[in-house]
XYZ file of N, CA and C in Angstrom:
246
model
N 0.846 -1.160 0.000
C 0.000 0.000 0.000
C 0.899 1.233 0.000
N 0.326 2.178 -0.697
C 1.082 3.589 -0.809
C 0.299 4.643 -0.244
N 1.052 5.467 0.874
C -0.301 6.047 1.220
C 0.714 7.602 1.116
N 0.029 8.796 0.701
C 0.474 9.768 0.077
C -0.498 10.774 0.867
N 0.315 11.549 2.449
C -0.643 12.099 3.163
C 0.191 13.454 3.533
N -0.452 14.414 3.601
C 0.236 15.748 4.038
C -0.460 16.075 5.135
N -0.090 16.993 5.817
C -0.926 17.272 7.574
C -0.369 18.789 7.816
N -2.190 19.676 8.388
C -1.991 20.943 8.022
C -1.174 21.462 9.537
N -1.182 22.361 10.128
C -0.579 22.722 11.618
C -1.778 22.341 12.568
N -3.039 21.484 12.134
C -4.014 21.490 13.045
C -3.779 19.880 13.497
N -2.955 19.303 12.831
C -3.005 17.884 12.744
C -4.198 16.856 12.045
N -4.794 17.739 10.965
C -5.625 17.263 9.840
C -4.991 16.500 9.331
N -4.746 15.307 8.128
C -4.317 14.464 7.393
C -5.349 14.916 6.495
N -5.107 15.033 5.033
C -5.547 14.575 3.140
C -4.801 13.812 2.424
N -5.066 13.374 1.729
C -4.053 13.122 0.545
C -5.047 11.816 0.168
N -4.068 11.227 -0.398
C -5.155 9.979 -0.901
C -3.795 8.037 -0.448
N -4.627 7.082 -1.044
C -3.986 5.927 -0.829
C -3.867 5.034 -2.229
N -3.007 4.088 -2.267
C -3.335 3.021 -3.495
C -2.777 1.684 -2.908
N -3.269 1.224 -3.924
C -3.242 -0.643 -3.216
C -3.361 -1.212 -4.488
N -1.692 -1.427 -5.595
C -1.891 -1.802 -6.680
C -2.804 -1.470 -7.722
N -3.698 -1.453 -8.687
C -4.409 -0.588 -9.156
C -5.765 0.065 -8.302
N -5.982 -0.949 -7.081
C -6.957 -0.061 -6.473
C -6.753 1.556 -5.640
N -7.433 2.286 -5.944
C -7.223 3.959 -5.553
C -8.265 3.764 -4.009
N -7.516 4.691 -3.790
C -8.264 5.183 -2.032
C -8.731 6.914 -1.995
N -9.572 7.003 -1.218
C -9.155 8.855 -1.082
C -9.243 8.588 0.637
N -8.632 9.938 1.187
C -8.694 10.108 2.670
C -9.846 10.313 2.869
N -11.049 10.247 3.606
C -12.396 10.995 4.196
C -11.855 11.892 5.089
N -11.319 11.432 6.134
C -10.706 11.850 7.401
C -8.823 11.680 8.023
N -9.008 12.219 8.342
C -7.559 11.928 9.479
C -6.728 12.579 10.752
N -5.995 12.558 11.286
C -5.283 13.439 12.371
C -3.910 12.703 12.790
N -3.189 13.790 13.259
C -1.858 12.754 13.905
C -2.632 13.718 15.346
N -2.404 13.239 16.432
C -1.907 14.098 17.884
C -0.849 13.340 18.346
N 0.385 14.142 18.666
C 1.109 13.310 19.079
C 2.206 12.606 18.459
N 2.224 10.967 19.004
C 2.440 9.908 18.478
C 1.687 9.218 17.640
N 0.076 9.892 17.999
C -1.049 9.320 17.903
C -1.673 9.523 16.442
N -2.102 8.283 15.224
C -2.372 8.510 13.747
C -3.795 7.669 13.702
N -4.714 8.702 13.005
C -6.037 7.939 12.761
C -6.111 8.296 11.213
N -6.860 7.624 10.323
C -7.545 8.184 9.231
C -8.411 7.034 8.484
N -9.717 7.094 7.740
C -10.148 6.437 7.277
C -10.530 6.836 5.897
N -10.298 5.690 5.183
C -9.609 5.421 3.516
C -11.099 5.265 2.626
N -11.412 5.932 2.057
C -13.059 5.269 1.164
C -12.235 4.598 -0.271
N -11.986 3.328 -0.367
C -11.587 2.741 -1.442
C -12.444 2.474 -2.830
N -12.086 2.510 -3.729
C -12.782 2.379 -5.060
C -13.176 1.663 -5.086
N -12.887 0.339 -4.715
C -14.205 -0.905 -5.153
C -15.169 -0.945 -4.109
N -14.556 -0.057 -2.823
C -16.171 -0.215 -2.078
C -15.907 -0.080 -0.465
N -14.709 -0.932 0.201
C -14.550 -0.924 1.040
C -14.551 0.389 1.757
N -14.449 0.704 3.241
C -14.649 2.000 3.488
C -13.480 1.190 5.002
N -11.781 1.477 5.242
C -11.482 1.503 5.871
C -10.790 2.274 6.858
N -10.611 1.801 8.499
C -10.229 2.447 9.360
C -8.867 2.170 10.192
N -7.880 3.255 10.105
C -6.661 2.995 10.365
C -6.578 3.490 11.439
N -5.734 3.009 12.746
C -5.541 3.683 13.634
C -3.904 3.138 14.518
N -3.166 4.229 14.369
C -1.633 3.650 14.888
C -1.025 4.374 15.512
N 0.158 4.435 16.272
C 0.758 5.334 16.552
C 2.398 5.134 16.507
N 3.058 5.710 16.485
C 4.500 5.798 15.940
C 5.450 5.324 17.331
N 6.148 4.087 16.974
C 6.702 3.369 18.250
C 8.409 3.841 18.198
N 9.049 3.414 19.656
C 10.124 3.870 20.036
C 11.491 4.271 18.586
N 10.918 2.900 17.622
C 11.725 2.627 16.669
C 11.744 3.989 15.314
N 10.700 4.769 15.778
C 10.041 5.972 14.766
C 9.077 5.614 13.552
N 9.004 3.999 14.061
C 8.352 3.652 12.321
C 6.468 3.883 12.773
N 5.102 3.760 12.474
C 3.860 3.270 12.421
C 3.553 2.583 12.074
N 2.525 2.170 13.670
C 2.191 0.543 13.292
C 0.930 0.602 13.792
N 0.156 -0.567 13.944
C -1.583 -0.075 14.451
C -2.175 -1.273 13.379
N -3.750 -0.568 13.556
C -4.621 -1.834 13.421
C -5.937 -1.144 12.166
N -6.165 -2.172 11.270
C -7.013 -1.377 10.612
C -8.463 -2.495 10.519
N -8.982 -1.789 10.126
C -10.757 -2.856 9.782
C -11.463 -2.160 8.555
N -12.435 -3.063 8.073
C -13.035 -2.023 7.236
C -14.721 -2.201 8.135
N -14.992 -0.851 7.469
C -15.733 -0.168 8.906
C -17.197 -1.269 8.001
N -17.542 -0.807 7.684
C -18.693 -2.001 7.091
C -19.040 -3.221 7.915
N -17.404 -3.406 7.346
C -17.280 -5.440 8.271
C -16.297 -5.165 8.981
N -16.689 -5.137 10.267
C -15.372 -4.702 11.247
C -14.910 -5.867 11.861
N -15.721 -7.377 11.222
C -14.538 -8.593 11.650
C -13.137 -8.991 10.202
N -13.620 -7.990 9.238
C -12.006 -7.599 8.887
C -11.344 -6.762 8.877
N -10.408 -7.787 9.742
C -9.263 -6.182 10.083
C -7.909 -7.315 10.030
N -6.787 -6.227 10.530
C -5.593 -6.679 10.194
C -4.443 -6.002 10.525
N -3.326 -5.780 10.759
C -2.669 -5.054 11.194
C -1.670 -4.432 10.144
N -0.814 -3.542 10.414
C -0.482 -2.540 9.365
C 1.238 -1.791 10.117
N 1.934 -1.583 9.395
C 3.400 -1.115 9.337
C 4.027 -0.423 8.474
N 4.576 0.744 9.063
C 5.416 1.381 7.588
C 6.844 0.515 7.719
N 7.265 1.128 6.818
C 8.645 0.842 7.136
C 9.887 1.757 6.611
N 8.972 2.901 6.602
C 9.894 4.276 6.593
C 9.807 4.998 8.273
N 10.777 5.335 8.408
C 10.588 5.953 9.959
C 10.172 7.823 10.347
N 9.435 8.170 11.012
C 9.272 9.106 10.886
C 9.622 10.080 12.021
């Protein structure tokens, strides 16, 4: 997944996501903190929810679902450090 997010001085998140040819847009988002939320409205339908926060190592990690069917979910990692 590629996720392509900018954040204003309020700790808003936009930008959008992709997942091989599938496209995402942001609905929502925020950092506070350590602390990262945002949820993804994907093109074929899904509507998911990310929520992580940035560990000792500097990288983000956390847990996502899609809000629809919130018995799928799954967990999630960058592996750029921030």
């Amino acid at each position: 997944m590629h996720v392509n997010l900018r954040q204003e001085a309020s700790g808003t998140l936009f930008g959008t996501v992709s997942s091989g040819s599938t496209v995402g847009t942001l609905r929502e988002g925020w950092v506070d903190g350590n602390k990262i939320y945002f949820i993804v409205d994907w093109s074929h339908g899904p509507v998911g929810r990310y929520d992580g926060a940035r560990g000792a190592d500097g990288r983000l990690s956390g847990t996502t679902f899609d809000v629809t069917n919130p018995s799928s979910h799954a967990n999630w990692s960058t592996l750029r450090q921030f």
